[in-house]
Amino acid sequence: MTFVCVPDFACNPLIQQAMALLPILIYPDPRLQKIAAPVSRVDAEIRQLVADMAETMYAAPGVGLAATQVDVHLQVIVIDASDDKSQLQVFINPQILTREGECEGEEGCLSVPGIYDNVVRSASVRVRALGIDGEVFEMDAEGMLAVCVQHEIDHLQGKLFVDYLSRLKQTRIKTKLIKHHPRLTA
């Protein structure tokens, strides 16, 4: 068994959990369009979900993962935008409070494998969420972290980065992914 230790919470036993890899939904799976429900209580089940999501994200490998992507429609995201993958951040019921500036950059997604395209996002955001301990926190994010937060919150709202692209690009991406993943249908 593998155990996760989230640095921000100093290896609190509440977040040391046995982990499992979860299957990631692939676009255009309609379950990716479901809107996630708020988490009513951060309990052992949610902490286990966070541990499993972290394991899945790191194994993929990815920078962020929303519960929607693993067919759990709760407002939970995990992100590690650090270079050495040592700064796992957990956001439960995240809300963007403020947005500033604008930046355009190339994005990809674990649910849209092998596809990358430019998306315009806010350059910085202020976020409020619950942490793994169930306590409310607020933080400012900029650069890569700001992009990741916005990208993952979009998933919780049933939106993917490809939804920002033209219909023609969306159709081409669907066709390509269906060809490489025969179980998918448009």
mmCIF file with all atom_site columns, C-alpha atoms in Angstrom:
data_model
loop_
_atom_site.group_PDB
_atom_site.id
_atom_site.type_symbol
_atom_site.label_atom_id
_atom_site.label_alt_id
_atom_site.label_comp_id
_atom_site.label_asym_id
_atom_site.label_entity_id
_atom_site.label_seq_id
_atom_site.pdbx_PDB_ins_code
_atom_site.Cartn_x
_atom_site.Cartn_y
_atom_site.Cartn_z
_atom_site.occupancy
_atom_site.B_iso_or_equiv
_atom_site.pdbx_formal_charge
_atom_site.auth_seq_id
_atom_site.auth_comp_id
_atom_site.auth_asym_id
_atom_site.auth_atom_id
_atom_site.pdbx_PDB_model_num
ATOM 1   C CA . MET A 1 1   ? 0.000   0.000  0.000   1.00 0.00 ? 1   MET A CA 1
ATOM 2   C CA . THR A 1 2   ? 1.056   3.569  -0.682  1.00 0.00 ? 2   THR A CA 1
ATOM 3   C CA . PHE A 1 3   ? 0.393   6.453  1.677   1.00 0.00 ? 3   PHE A CA 1
ATOM 4   C CA . VAL A 1 4   ? 0.066   10.113 0.832   1.00 0.00 ? 4   VAL A CA 1
ATOM 5   C CA . CYS A 1 5   ? 1.400   12.838 3.041   1.00 0.00 ? 5   CYS A CA 1
ATOM 6   C CA . VAL A 1 6   ? 0.101   16.288 2.164   1.00 0.00 ? 6   VAL A CA 1
ATOM 7   C CA . PRO A 1 7   ? 2.877   18.751 3.067   1.00 0.00 ? 7   PRO A CA 1
ATOM 8   C CA . ASP A 1 8   ? 0.507   21.621 3.899   1.00 0.00 ? 8   ASP A CA 1
ATOM 9   C CA . PHE A 1 9   ? -0.981  19.649 6.765   1.00 0.00 ? 9   PHE A CA 1
ATOM 10  C CA . ALA A 1 10  ? 2.261   18.313 8.251   1.00 0.00 ? 10  ALA A CA 1
ATOM 11  C CA . CYS A 1 11  ? 1.453   14.641 7.699   1.00 0.00 ? 11  CYS A CA 1
ATOM 12  C CA . ASN A 1 12  ? -1.749  14.774 9.752   1.00 0.00 ? 12  ASN A CA 1
ATOM 13  C CA . PRO A 1 13  ? -3.005  11.185 10.264  1.00 0.00 ? 13  PRO A CA 1
ATOM 14  C CA . LEU A 1 14  ? -6.384  12.338 8.921   1.00 0.00 ? 14  LEU A CA 1
ATOM 15  C CA . ILE A 1 15  ? -4.867  12.475 5.464   1.00 0.00 ? 15  ILE A CA 1
ATOM 16  C CA . GLN A 1 16  ? -2.564  9.466  5.533   1.00 0.00 ? 16  GLN A CA 1
ATOM 17  C CA . GLN A 1 17  ? -4.698  7.040  3.585   1.00 0.00 ? 17  GLN A CA 1
ATOM 18  C CA . ALA A 1 18  ? -4.194  3.872  1.588   1.00 0.00 ? 18  ALA A CA 1
ATOM 19  C CA . MET A 1 19  ? -4.678  4.869  -2.042  1.00 0.00 ? 19  MET A CA 1
ATOM 20  C CA . ALA A 1 20  ? -6.054  3.410  -5.233  1.00 0.00 ? 20  ALA A CA 1
ATOM 21  C CA . LEU A 1 21  ? -5.852  4.467  -8.853  1.00 0.00 ? 21  LEU A CA 1
ATOM 22  C CA . LEU A 1 22  ? -9.190  5.656  -10.217 1.00 0.00 ? 22  LEU A CA 1
ATOM 23  C CA . PRO A 1 23  ? -10.277 5.419  -13.868 1.00 0.00 ? 23  PRO A CA 1
ATOM 24  C CA . ILE A 1 24  ? -10.285 8.815  -15.602 1.00 0.00 ? 24  ILE A CA 1
ATOM 25  C CA . LEU A 1 25  ? -13.231 9.639  -17.870 1.00 0.00 ? 25  LEU A CA 1
ATOM 26  C CA . ILE A 1 26  ? -12.265 10.539 -21.437 1.00 0.00 ? 26  ILE A CA 1
ATOM 27  C CA . TYR A 1 27  ? -13.909 13.301 -23.510 1.00 0.00 ? 27  TYR A CA 1
ATOM 28  C CA . PRO A 1 28  ? -16.587 13.259 -24.950 1.00 0.00 ? 28  PRO A CA 1
ATOM 29  C CA . ASP A 1 29  ? -17.995 11.088 -22.132 1.00 0.00 ? 29  ASP A CA 1
ATOM 30  C CA . PRO A 1 30  ? -21.229 12.870 -21.102 1.00 0.00 ? 30  PRO A CA 1
ATOM 31  C CA . ARG A 1 31  ? -20.491 12.292 -17.402 1.00 0.00 ? 31  ARG A CA 1
ATOM 32  C CA . LEU A 1 32  ? -17.821 15.002 -17.734 1.00 0.00 ? 32  LEU A CA 1
ATOM 33  C CA . GLN A 1 33  ? -20.660 17.508 -18.235 1.00 0.00 ? 33  GLN A CA 1
ATOM 34  C CA . LYS A 1 34  ? -22.331 16.774 -14.895 1.00 0.00 ? 34  LYS A CA 1
ATOM 35  C CA . ILE A 1 35  ? -22.278 19.591 -12.367 1.00 0.00 ? 35  ILE A CA 1
ATOM 36  C CA . ALA A 1 36  ? -20.681 18.537 -9.089  1.00 0.00 ? 36  ALA A CA 1
ATOM 37  C CA . ALA A 1 37  ? -22.538 18.849 -5.797  1.00 0.00 ? 37  ALA A CA 1
ATOM 38  C CA . PRO A 1 38  ? -21.028 20.605 -2.779  1.00 0.00 ? 38  PRO A CA 1
ATOM 39  C CA . VAL A 1 39  ? -19.436 18.425 -0.112  1.00 0.00 ? 39  VAL A CA 1
ATOM 40  C CA . SER A 1 40  ? -21.553 18.638 3.049   1.00 0.00 ? 40  SER A CA 1
ATOM 41  C CA . ARG A 1 41  ? -18.895 17.316 5.446   1.00 0.00 ? 41  ARG A CA 1
ATOM 42  C CA . VAL A 1 42  ? -15.194 16.519 5.160   1.00 0.00 ? 42  VAL A CA 1
ATOM 43  C CA . ASP A 1 43  ? -15.066 13.005 6.601   1.00 0.00 ? 43  ASP A CA 1
ATOM 44  C CA . ALA A 1 44  ? -13.061 9.814  6.132   1.00 0.00 ? 44  ALA A CA 1
ATOM 45  C CA . GLU A 1 45  ? -14.807 9.085  2.824   1.00 0.00 ? 45  GLU A CA 1
ATOM 46  C CA . ILE A 1 46  ? -13.825 12.480 1.395   1.00 0.00 ? 46  ILE A CA 1
ATOM 47  C CA . ARG A 1 47  ? -10.260 12.125 2.702   1.00 0.00 ? 47  ARG A CA 1
ATOM 48  C CA . GLN A 1 48  ? -10.061 8.717  0.998   1.00 0.00 ? 48  GLN A CA 1
ATOM 49  C CA . LEU A 1 49  ? -11.347 10.263 -2.237  1.00 0.00 ? 49  LEU A CA 1
ATOM 50  C CA . VAL A 1 50  ? -8.640  12.959 -1.966  1.00 0.00 ? 50  VAL A CA 1
ATOM 51  C CA . ALA A 1 51  ? -5.941  10.316 -1.403  1.00 0.00 ? 51  ALA A CA 1
ATOM 52  C CA . ASP A 1 52  ? -7.162  8.265  -4.388  1.00 0.00 ? 52  ASP A CA 1
ATOM 53  C CA . MET A 1 53  ? -7.383  11.355 -6.586  1.00 0.00 ? 53  MET A CA 1
ATOM 54  C CA . ALA A 1 54  ? -3.843  12.403 -5.643  1.00 0.00 ? 54  ALA A CA 1
ATOM 55  C CA . GLU A 1 55  ? -2.505  8.944  -6.450  1.00 0.00 ? 55  GLU A CA 1
ATOM 56  C CA . THR A 1 56  ? -4.354  8.985  -9.784  1.00 0.00 ? 56  THR A CA 1
ATOM 57  C CA . MET A 1 57  ? -3.158  12.497 -10.677 1.00 0.00 ? 57  MET A CA 1
ATOM 58  C CA . TYR A 1 58  ? 0.492   11.736 -9.900  1.00 0.00 ? 58  TYR A CA 1
ATOM 59  C CA . ALA A 1 59  ? 0.384   8.400  -11.756 1.00 0.00 ? 59  ALA A CA 1
ATOM 60  C CA . ALA A 1 60  ? -1.224  9.871  -14.890 1.00 0.00 ? 60  ALA A CA 1
ATOM 61  C CA . PRO A 1 61  ? 0.958   12.119 -14.625 1.00 0.00 ? 61  PRO A CA 1
ATOM 62  C CA . GLY A 1 62  ? -0.956  15.369 -14.245 1.00 0.00 ? 62  GLY A CA 1
ATOM 63  C CA . VAL A 1 63  ? -0.953  18.700 -12.466 1.00 0.00 ? 63  VAL A CA 1
ATOM 64  C CA . GLY A 1 64  ? -4.587  18.707 -11.351 1.00 0.00 ? 64  GLY A CA 1
ATOM 65  C CA . LEU A 1 65  ? -7.631  16.477 -11.119 1.00 0.00 ? 65  LEU A CA 1
ATOM 66  C CA . ALA A 1 66  ? -11.290 17.168 -10.366 1.00 0.00 ? 66  ALA A CA 1
ATOM 67  C CA . ALA A 1 67  ? -13.558 14.541 -8.829  1.00 0.00 ? 67  ALA A CA 1
ATOM 68  C CA . THR A 1 68  ? -15.827 14.853 -11.886 1.00 0.00 ? 68  THR A CA 1
ATOM 69  C CA . GLN A 1 69  ? -13.017 13.369 -13.998 1.00 0.00 ? 69  GLN A CA 1
ATOM 70  C CA . VAL A 1 70  ? -13.123 10.169 -11.945 1.00 0.00 ? 70  VAL A CA 1
ATOM 71  C CA . ASP A 1 71  ? -16.948 9.999  -12.075 1.00 0.00 ? 71  ASP A CA 1
ATOM 72  C CA . VAL A 1 72  ? -17.472 11.310 -8.545  1.00 0.00 ? 72  VAL A CA 1
ATOM 73  C CA . HIS A 1 73  ? -19.670 14.365 -8.819  1.00 0.00 ? 73  HIS A CA 1
ATOM 74  C CA . LEU A 1 74  ? -18.595 16.216 -5.699  1.00 0.00 ? 74  LEU A CA 1
ATOM 75  C CA . GLN A 1 75  ? -16.750 19.534 -5.506  1.00 0.00 ? 75  GLN A CA 1
ATOM 76  C CA . VAL A 1 76  ? -13.259 18.222 -4.798  1.00 0.00 ? 76  VAL A CA 1
ATOM 77  C CA . ILE A 1 77  ? -10.051 19.070 -6.658  1.00 0.00 ? 77  ILE A CA 1
ATOM 78  C CA . VAL A 1 78  ? -6.391  18.248 -6.124  1.00 0.00 ? 78  VAL A CA 1
ATOM 79  C CA . ILE A 1 79  ? -3.543  20.237 -7.658  1.00 0.00 ? 79  ILE A CA 1
ATOM 80  C CA . ASP A 1 80  ? 0.224   20.064 -7.521  1.00 0.00 ? 80  ASP A CA 1
ATOM 81  C CA . ALA A 1 81  ? 1.736   22.731 -9.751  1.00 0.00 ? 81  ALA A CA 1
ATOM 82  C CA . SER A 1 82  ? 5.206   22.451 -8.163  1.00 0.00 ? 82  SER A CA 1
ATOM 83  C CA . ASP A 1 83  ? 8.164   21.386 -10.275 1.00 0.00 ? 83  ASP A CA 1
ATOM 84  C CA . ASP A 1 84  ? 9.077   18.521 -7.944  1.00 0.00 ? 84  ASP A CA 1
ATOM 85  C CA . LYS A 1 85  ? 5.479   17.404 -7.218  1.00 0.00 ? 85  LYS A CA 1
ATOM 86  C CA . SER A 1 86  ? 5.848   18.010 -3.488  1.00 0.00 ? 86  SER A CA 1
ATOM 87  C CA . GLN A 1 87  ? 3.078   20.558 -2.893  1.00 0.00 ? 87  GLN A CA 1
ATOM 88  C CA . LEU A 1 88  ? -0.270  18.810 -3.128  1.00 0.00 ? 88  LEU A CA 1
ATOM 89  C CA . GLN A 1 89  ? -3.117  21.246 -2.595  1.00 0.00 ? 89  GLN A CA 1
ATOM 90  C CA . VAL A 1 90  ? -6.694  20.195 -1.857  1.00 0.00 ? 90  VAL A CA 1
ATOM 91  C CA . PHE A 1 91  ? -9.715  22.381 -2.579  1.00 0.00 ? 91  PHE A CA 1
ATOM 92  C CA . ILE A 1 92  ? -13.159 21.260 -1.405  1.00 0.00 ? 92  ILE A CA 1
ATOM 93  C CA . ASN A 1 93  ? -16.163 23.349 -2.507  1.00 0.00 ? 93  ASN A CA 1
ATOM 94  C CA . PRO A 1 94  ? -13.830 25.866 -4.190  1.00 0.00 ? 94  PRO A CA 1
ATOM 95  C CA . GLN A 1 95  ? -15.120 29.266 -5.246  1.00 0.00 ? 95  GLN A CA 1
ATOM 96  C CA . ILE A 1 96  ? -13.315 31.962 -7.165  1.00 0.00 ? 96  ILE A CA 1
ATOM 97  C CA . LEU A 1 97  ? -13.875 35.215 -5.278  1.00 0.00 ? 97  LEU A CA 1
ATOM 98  C CA . THR A 1 98  ? -11.966 37.617 -7.534  1.00 0.00 ? 98  THR A CA 1
ATOM 99  C CA . ARG A 1 99  ? -10.203 37.534 -10.874 1.00 0.00 ? 99  ARG A CA 1
ATOM 100 C CA . GLU A 1 100 ? -7.552  39.863 -12.228 1.00 0.00 ? 100 GLU A CA 1
ATOM 101 C CA . GLY A 1 101 ? -5.771  40.285 -15.525 1.00 0.00 ? 101 GLY A CA 1
ATOM 102 C CA . GLU A 1 102 ? -5.704  37.942 -18.454 1.00 0.00 ? 102 GLU A CA 1
ATOM 103 C CA . CYS A 1 103 ? -3.265  35.385 -19.772 1.00 0.00 ? 103 CYS A CA 1
ATOM 104 C CA . GLU A 1 104 ? -3.298  32.955 -22.662 1.00 0.00 ? 104 GLU A CA 1
ATOM 105 C CA . GLY A 1 105 ? -1.492  29.669 -22.534 1.00 0.00 ? 105 GLY A CA 1
ATOM 106 C CA . GLU A 1 106 ? -1.488  26.133 -23.776 1.00 0.00 ? 106 GLU A CA 1
ATOM 107 C CA . GLU A 1 107 ? -3.598  23.729 -21.739 1.00 0.00 ? 107 GLU A CA 1
ATOM 108 C CA . GLY A 1 108 ? -4.047  19.996 -21.736 1.00 0.00 ? 108 GLY A CA 1
ATOM 109 C CA . CYS A 1 109 ? -6.235  17.710 -19.687 1.00 0.00 ? 109 CYS A CA 1
ATOM 110 C CA . LEU A 1 110 ? -6.111  14.151 -18.366 1.00 0.00 ? 110 LEU A CA 1
ATOM 111 C CA . SER A 1 111 ? -9.652  13.697 -19.756 1.00 0.00 ? 111 SER A CA 1
ATOM 112 C CA . VAL A 1 112 ? -8.547  14.902 -23.193 1.00 0.00 ? 112 VAL A CA 1
ATOM 113 C CA . PRO A 1 113 ? -5.305  12.932 -23.608 1.00 0.00 ? 113 PRO A CA 1
ATOM 114 C CA . GLY A 1 114 ? -2.753  14.111 -26.138 1.00 0.00 ? 114 GLY A CA 1
ATOM 115 C CA . ILE A 1 115 ? -4.656  17.307 -26.992 1.00 0.00 ? 115 ILE A CA 1
ATOM 116 C CA . TYR A 1 116 ? -3.285  20.765 -26.205 1.00 0.00 ? 116 TYR A CA 1
ATOM 117 C CA . ASP A 1 117 ? -4.553  24.191 -27.212 1.00 0.00 ? 117 ASP A CA 1
ATOM 118 C CA . ASN A 1 118 ? -4.454  27.824 -26.125 1.00 0.00 ? 118 ASN A CA 1
ATOM 119 C CA . VAL A 1 119 ? -7.052  29.078 -23.657 1.00 0.00 ? 119 VAL A CA 1
ATOM 120 C CA . VAL A 1 120 ? -7.505  32.570 -22.222 1.00 0.00 ? 120 VAL A CA 1
ATOM 121 C CA . ARG A 1 121 ? -7.824  32.640 -18.412 1.00 0.00 ? 121 ARG A CA 1
ATOM 122 C CA . SER A 1 122 ? -7.551  35.174 -15.605 1.00 0.00 ? 122 SER A CA 1
ATOM 123 C CA . ALA A 1 123 ? -3.921  35.810 -14.670 1.00 0.00 ? 123 ALA A CA 1
ATOM 124 C CA . SER A 1 124 ? -4.653  35.698 -10.939 1.00 0.00 ? 124 SER A CA 1
ATOM 125 C CA . VAL A 1 125 ? -7.548  34.572 -8.767  1.00 0.00 ? 125 VAL A CA 1
ATOM 126 C CA . ARG A 1 126 ? -8.541  34.606 -5.105  1.00 0.00 ? 126 ARG A CA 1
ATOM 127 C CA . VAL A 1 127 ? -10.077 31.290 -4.051  1.00 0.00 ? 127 VAL A CA 1
ATOM 128 C CA . ARG A 1 128 ? -12.084 30.212 -1.011  1.00 0.00 ? 128 ARG A CA 1
ATOM 129 C CA . ALA A 1 129 ? -12.416 26.511 -0.234  1.00 0.00 ? 129 ALA A CA 1
ATOM 130 C CA . LEU A 1 130 ? -12.403 23.934 2.503   1.00 0.00 ? 130 LEU A CA 1
ATOM 131 C CA . GLY A 1 131 ? -9.153  22.123 3.167   1.00 0.00 ? 131 GLY A CA 1
ATOM 132 C CA . ILE A 1 132 ? -8.693  18.448 3.947   1.00 0.00 ? 132 ILE A CA 1
ATOM 133 C CA . ASP A 1 133 ? -9.203  19.382 7.616   1.00 0.00 ? 133 ASP A CA 1
ATOM 134 C CA . GLY A 1 134 ? -12.663 20.786 6.848   1.00 0.00 ? 134 GLY A CA 1
ATOM 135 C CA . GLU A 1 135 ? -11.581 24.348 7.651   1.00 0.00 ? 135 GLU A CA 1
ATOM 136 C CA . VAL A 1 136 ? -12.285 27.269 5.320   1.00 0.00 ? 136 VAL A CA 1
ATOM 137 C CA . PHE A 1 137 ? -9.262  28.960 3.778   1.00 0.00 ? 137 PHE A CA 1
ATOM 138 C CA . GLU A 1 138 ? -8.651  31.661 1.188   1.00 0.00 ? 138 GLU A CA 1
ATOM 139 C CA . MET A 1 139 ? -5.625  32.012 -1.020  1.00 0.00 ? 139 MET A CA 1
ATOM 140 C CA . ASP A 1 140 ? -4.337  34.023 -3.925  1.00 0.00 ? 140 ASP A CA 1
ATOM 141 C CA . ALA A 1 141 ? -3.119  32.111 -6.956  1.00 0.00 ? 141 ALA A CA 1
ATOM 142 C CA . GLU A 1 142 ? -1.262  33.379 -9.987  1.00 0.00 ? 142 GLU A CA 1
ATOM 143 C CA . GLY A 1 143 ? 0.528   31.952 -12.979 1.00 0.00 ? 143 GLY A CA 1
ATOM 144 C CA . MET A 1 144 ? 0.314   28.198 -13.444 1.00 0.00 ? 144 MET A CA 1
ATOM 145 C CA . LEU A 1 145 ? -1.556  27.682 -10.158 1.00 0.00 ? 145 LEU A CA 1
ATOM 146 C CA . ALA A 1 146 ? -4.225  30.227 -11.147 1.00 0.00 ? 146 ALA A CA 1
ATOM 147 C CA . VAL A 1 147 ? -4.707  28.475 -14.483 1.00 0.00 ? 147 VAL A CA 1
ATOM 148 C CA . CYS A 1 148 ? -4.953  25.075 -12.782 1.00 0.00 ? 148 CYS A CA 1
ATOM 149 C CA . VAL A 1 149 ? -7.496  26.284 -10.234 1.00 0.00 ? 149 VAL A CA 1
ATOM 150 C CA . GLN A 1 150 ? -9.689  27.745 -12.983 1.00 0.00 ? 150 GLN A CA 1
ATOM 151 C CA . HIS A 1 151 ? -9.325  24.640 -15.170 1.00 0.00 ? 151 HIS A CA 1
ATOM 152 C CA . GLU A 1 152 ? -10.275 22.251 -12.351 1.00 0.00 ? 152 GLU A CA 1
ATOM 153 C CA . ILE A 1 153 ? -13.171 24.398 -11.110 1.00 0.00 ? 153 ILE A CA 1
ATOM 154 C CA . ASP A 1 154 ? -14.476 24.365 -14.692 1.00 0.00 ? 154 ASP A CA 1
ATOM 155 C CA . HIS A 1 155 ? -14.612 20.551 -14.446 1.00 0.00 ? 155 HIS A CA 1
ATOM 156 C CA . LEU A 1 156 ? -16.809 20.837 -11.352 1.00 0.00 ? 156 LEU A CA 1
ATOM 157 C CA . GLN A 1 157 ? -19.174 22.966 -13.451 1.00 0.00 ? 157 GLN A CA 1
ATOM 158 C CA . GLY A 1 158 ? -19.275 20.403 -16.271 1.00 0.00 ? 158 GLY A CA 1
ATOM 159 C CA . LYS A 1 159 ? -16.920 22.346 -18.529 1.00 0.00 ? 159 LYS A CA 1
ATOM 160 C CA . LEU A 1 160 ? -13.667 21.279 -20.188 1.00 0.00 ? 160 LEU A CA 1
ATOM 161 C CA . PHE A 1 161 ? -10.948 23.400 -21.758 1.00 0.00 ? 161 PHE A CA 1
ATOM 162 C CA . VAL A 1 162 ? -12.091 22.224 -25.210 1.00 0.00 ? 162 VAL A CA 1
ATOM 163 C CA . ASP A 1 163 ? -15.384 24.044 -24.597 1.00 0.00 ? 163 ASP A CA 1
ATOM 164 C CA . TYR A 1 164 ? -13.413 27.284 -25.063 1.00 0.00 ? 164 TYR A CA 1
ATOM 165 C CA . LEU A 1 165 ? -12.353 26.159 -28.560 1.00 0.00 ? 165 LEU A CA 1
ATOM 166 C CA . SER A 1 166 ? -14.200 26.490 -31.864 1.00 0.00 ? 166 SER A CA 1
ATOM 167 C CA . ARG A 1 167 ? -16.860 23.937 -32.810 1.00 0.00 ? 167 ARG A CA 1
ATOM 168 C CA . LEU A 1 168 ? -14.591 22.731 -35.628 1.00 0.00 ? 168 LEU A CA 1
ATOM 169 C CA . LYS A 1 169 ? -11.736 22.024 -33.203 1.00 0.00 ? 169 LYS A CA 1
ATOM 170 C CA . GLN A 1 170 ? -14.139 20.310 -30.785 1.00 0.00 ? 170 GLN A CA 1
ATOM 171 C CA . THR A 1 171 ? -15.407 18.030 -33.564 1.00 0.00 ? 171 THR A CA 1
ATOM 172 C CA . ARG A 1 172 ? -11.870 17.137 -34.644 1.00 0.00 ? 172 ARG A CA 1
ATOM 173 C CA . ILE A 1 173 ? -10.864 16.365 -31.050 1.00 0.00 ? 173 ILE A CA 1
ATOM 174 C CA . LYS A 1 174 ? -13.947 14.153 -30.514 1.00 0.00 ? 174 LYS A CA 1
ATOM 175 C CA . THR A 1 175 ? -13.236 12.262 -33.728 1.00 0.00 ? 175 THR A CA 1
ATOM 176 C CA . LYS A 1 176 ? -9.583  11.726 -32.805 1.00 0.00 ? 176 LYS A CA 1
ATOM 177 C CA . LEU A 1 177 ? -10.346 10.538 -29.258 1.00 0.00 ? 177 LEU A CA 1
ATOM 178 C CA . ILE A 1 178 ? -13.172 8.230  -30.362 1.00 0.00 ? 178 ILE A CA 1
ATOM 179 C CA . LYS A 1 179 ? -10.810 6.687  -32.927 1.00 0.00 ? 179 LYS A CA 1
ATOM 180 C CA . HIS A 1 180 ? -8.178  6.032  -30.227 1.00 0.00 ? 180 HIS A CA 1
ATOM 181 C CA . HIS A 1 181 ? -10.692 5.014  -27.536 1.00 0.00 ? 181 HIS A CA 1
ATOM 182 C CA . PRO A 1 182 ? -13.273 2.806  -29.324 1.00 0.00 ? 182 PRO A CA 1
ATOM 183 C CA . ARG A 1 183 ? -15.496 2.519  -26.218 1.00 0.00 ? 183 ARG A CA 1
ATOM 184 C CA . LEU A 1 184 ? -16.337 6.230  -26.547 1.00 0.00 ? 184 LEU A CA 1
ATOM 185 C CA . THR A 1 185 ? -19.216 7.557  -28.598 1.00 0.00 ? 185 THR A CA 1
ATOM 186 C CA . ALA A 1 186 ? -20.034 11.089 -29.631 1.00 0.00 ? 186 ALA A CA 1
#
